[in-house]
PDB file of C-alpha atoms in Angstrom:
ATOM      1  CA  MET S   1     111.552 -65.392 225.782  1.00  0.00           C
ATOM      2  CA  THR S   2     111.431 -62.102 223.419  1.00  0.00           C
ATOM      3  CA  LEU S   3     108.292 -61.549 225.209  1.00  0.00           C
ATOM      4  CA  ILE S   4     109.503 -60.326 228.340  1.00  0.00           C
ATOM      5  CA  PRO S   5     111.009 -57.151 228.365  1.00  0.00           C
ATOM      6  CA  ILE S   6     107.052 -57.127 226.592  1.00  0.00           C
ATOM      7  CA  LEU S   7     104.953 -58.896 229.353  1.00  0.00           C
ATOM      8  CA  LEU S   8     107.483 -57.547 231.969  1.00  0.00           C
ATOM      9  CA  PRO S   9     106.711 -53.612 232.233  1.00  0.00           C
ATOM     10  CA  ILE S  10     102.732 -54.450 231.488  1.00  0.00           C
ATOM     11  CA  LEU S  11     102.372 -57.786 234.507  1.00  0.00           C
ATOM     12  CA  GLY S  12     105.127 -55.662 236.584  1.00  0.00           C
ATOM     13  CA  SER S  13     103.112 -52.248 236.563  1.00  0.00           C
ATOM     14  CA  ILE S  14      99.447 -53.984 238.734  1.00  0.00           C
ATOM     15  CA  PRO S  15     102.069 -54.353 242.328  1.00  0.00           C
ATOM     16  CA  VAL S  16     102.807 -50.352 241.406  1.00  0.00           C
ATOM     17  CA  PHE S  17      98.731 -49.631 242.492  1.00  0.00           C
ATOM     18  CA  PHE S  18      98.476 -50.845 246.856  1.00  0.00           C
ATOM     19  CA  MET S  19     102.436 -49.774 247.142  1.00  0.00           C
ATOM     20  CA  MET S  20     101.540 -47.010 249.753  1.00  0.00           C
ATOM     21  CA  GLU S  21     104.511 -45.219 250.811  1.00  0.00           C
ATOM     22  CA  ARG S  22     106.353 -43.099 247.786  1.00  0.00           C
ATOM     23  CA  ARG S  23     109.753 -44.262 248.747  1.00  0.00           C
ATOM     24  CA  GLN S  24     108.774 -48.513 248.352  1.00  0.00           C
ATOM     25  CA  ARG S  25     106.829 -47.378 244.875  1.00  0.00           C
ATOM     26  CA  SER S  26     110.578 -45.805 243.189  1.00  0.00           C
ATOM     27  CA  ILE S  27     112.925 -48.257 244.848  1.00  0.00           C
ATOM     28  CA  TYR S  28     110.251 -50.862 243.026  1.00  0.00           C
ATOM     29  CA  ILE S  29     110.378 -48.920 239.988  1.00  0.00           C
ATOM     30  CA  SER S  30     113.579 -48.714 239.931  1.00  0.00           C
ATOM     31  CA  ALA S  31     114.600 -52.072 240.259  1.00  0.00           C
ATOM     32  CA  LEU S  32     111.663 -52.869 237.363  1.00  0.00           C
ATOM     33  CA  LEU S  33     113.319 -51.229 235.357  1.00  0.00           C
ATOM     34  CA  ALA S  34     117.118 -52.003 236.207  1.00  0.00           C
ATOM     35  CA  VAL S  35     115.145 -56.264 235.440  1.00  0.00           C
ATOM     36  CA  GLU S  36     113.726 -54.525 232.853  1.00  0.00           C
ATOM     37  CA  PHE S  37     117.117 -53.643 230.944  1.00  0.00           C
ATOM     38  CA  LEU S  38     119.178 -56.896 231.746  1.00  0.00           C
ATOM     39  CA  SER S  39     116.239 -58.916 229.824  1.00  0.00           C
ATOM     40  CA  LEU S  40     116.907 -56.486 227.110  1.00  0.00           C
ATOM     41  CA  LEU S  41     120.586 -57.055 227.048  1.00  0.00           C
ATOM     42  CA  LEU S  42     119.959 -60.894 227.330  1.00  0.00           C
ATOM     43  CA  ILE S  43     117.837 -61.465 224.635  1.00  0.00           C
ATOM     44  CA  ASN S  44     120.186 -58.946 222.040  1.00  0.00           C
ATOM     45  CA  TRP S  45     122.883 -60.968 222.925  1.00  0.00           C
ATOM     46  CA  SER S  46     121.258 -64.638 222.764  1.00  0.00           C
ATOM     47  CA  GLY S  47     119.499 -63.831 218.828  1.00  0.00           C
ATOM     48  CA  ALA S  48     117.211 -65.988 218.324  1.00  0.00           C
ATOM     49  CA  PRO S  49     113.969 -64.800 216.217  1.00  0.00           C
ATOM     50  CA  LEU S  50     110.364 -65.188 217.928  1.00  0.00           C
ATOM     51  CA  ARG S  51     108.546 -68.707 215.729  1.00  0.00           C
ATOM     52  CA  ILE S  52     104.234 -67.329 216.293  1.00  0.00           C
ATOM     53  CA  PHE S  53     102.845 -68.867 213.584  1.00  0.00           C
ATOM     54  CA  GLU S  54     103.652 -71.979 211.131  1.00  0.00           C
ATOM     55  CA  MET S  55     101.263 -72.092 208.637  1.00  0.00           C
ATOM     56  CA  SER S  56     103.435 -74.984 206.296  1.00  0.00           C
ATOM     57  CA  PRO S  57     106.640 -76.488 206.843  1.00  0.00           C
ATOM     58  CA  SER S  58     108.271 -73.593 204.328  1.00  0.00           C
ATOM     59  CA  ILE S  59     105.550 -70.927 205.526  1.00  0.00           C
ATOM     60  CA  ILE S  60     106.936 -70.104 209.084  1.00  0.00           C
ATOM     61  CA  ILE S  61     105.799 -66.549 210.743  1.00  0.00           C
ATOM     62  CA  THR S  62     108.773 -65.230 212.615  1.00  0.00           C
ATOM     63  CA  LEU S  63     110.171 -61.997 214.362  1.00  0.00           C
ATOM     64  CA  GLY S  64     113.282 -60.746 214.510  1.00  0.00           C
ATOM     65  CA  THR S  65     115.625 -58.216 215.272  1.00  0.00           C
ATOM     66  CA  ASP S  66     118.572 -56.329 213.815  1.00  0.00           C
ATOM     67  CA  GLY S  67     121.271 -54.890 215.072  1.00  0.00           C
ATOM     68  CA  LEU S  68     120.147 -51.557 214.678  1.00  0.00           C
ATOM     69  CA  GLY S  69     117.169 -52.631 216.907  1.00  0.00           C
ATOM     70  CA  LYS S  70     118.163 -53.919 219.564  1.00  0.00           C
ATOM     71  CA  PHE S  71     120.917 -50.568 220.009  1.00  0.00           C
ATOM     72  CA  PHE S  72     118.079 -48.574 220.101  1.00  0.00           C
ATOM     73  CA  ALA S  73     116.648 -50.522 222.224  1.00  0.00           C
ATOM     74  CA  LEU S  74     118.888 -51.379 224.366  1.00  0.00           C
ATOM     75  CA  LEU S  75     118.600 -46.969 224.579  1.00  0.00           C
ATOM     76  CA  VAL S  76     115.020 -46.835 224.628  1.00  0.00           C
ATOM     77  CA  SER S  77     116.012 -49.206 227.772  1.00  0.00           C
ATOM     78  CA  ALA S  78     118.257 -47.053 229.114  1.00  0.00           C
ATOM     79  CA  ILE S  79     117.446 -43.770 228.758  1.00  0.00           C
ATOM     80  CA  TRP S  80     113.885 -45.183 230.675  1.00  0.00           C
ATOM     81  CA  LEU S  81     115.943 -46.780 233.796  1.00  0.00           C
ATOM     82  CA  ILE S  82     117.514 -43.084 233.980  1.00  0.00           C
ATOM     83  CA  VAL S  83     114.430 -40.949 233.752  1.00  0.00           C
ATOM     84  CA  ALA S  84     112.961 -42.977 236.406  1.00  0.00           C
ATOM     85  CA  VAL S  85     115.643 -42.892 238.523  1.00  0.00           C
ATOM     86  CA  PHE S  86     115.629 -38.450 238.266  1.00  0.00           C
ATOM     87  CA  ALA S  87     111.611 -38.428 238.055  1.00  0.00           C
ATOM     88  CA  PHE S  88     111.063 -39.281 241.124  1.00  0.00           C
ATOM     89  CA  GLN S  89     112.575 -35.859 242.140  1.00  0.00           C
ATOM     90  CA  TYR S  90     109.157 -34.263 241.674  1.00  0.00           C
TER      91      TYR S  90
END
């Protein structure tokens, strides 16, 4: 679940190369960024850490975020959404 915000833009950008029409491409990118923002919002509420590797029952490597990290992840995602909407005019 925690890998969704990382893999979604990477996998979602592949169809952009095959879209010829500019309007269709801009709508797709805006929708992809909105889904990215919503996925970050949902993951921030869950707060479950991602278990990467377990060497032994007492040594577990996990990835987790604190409150400030969650805030900045949402802030950056929201700014990218706004920038993408206004960047299509150029």
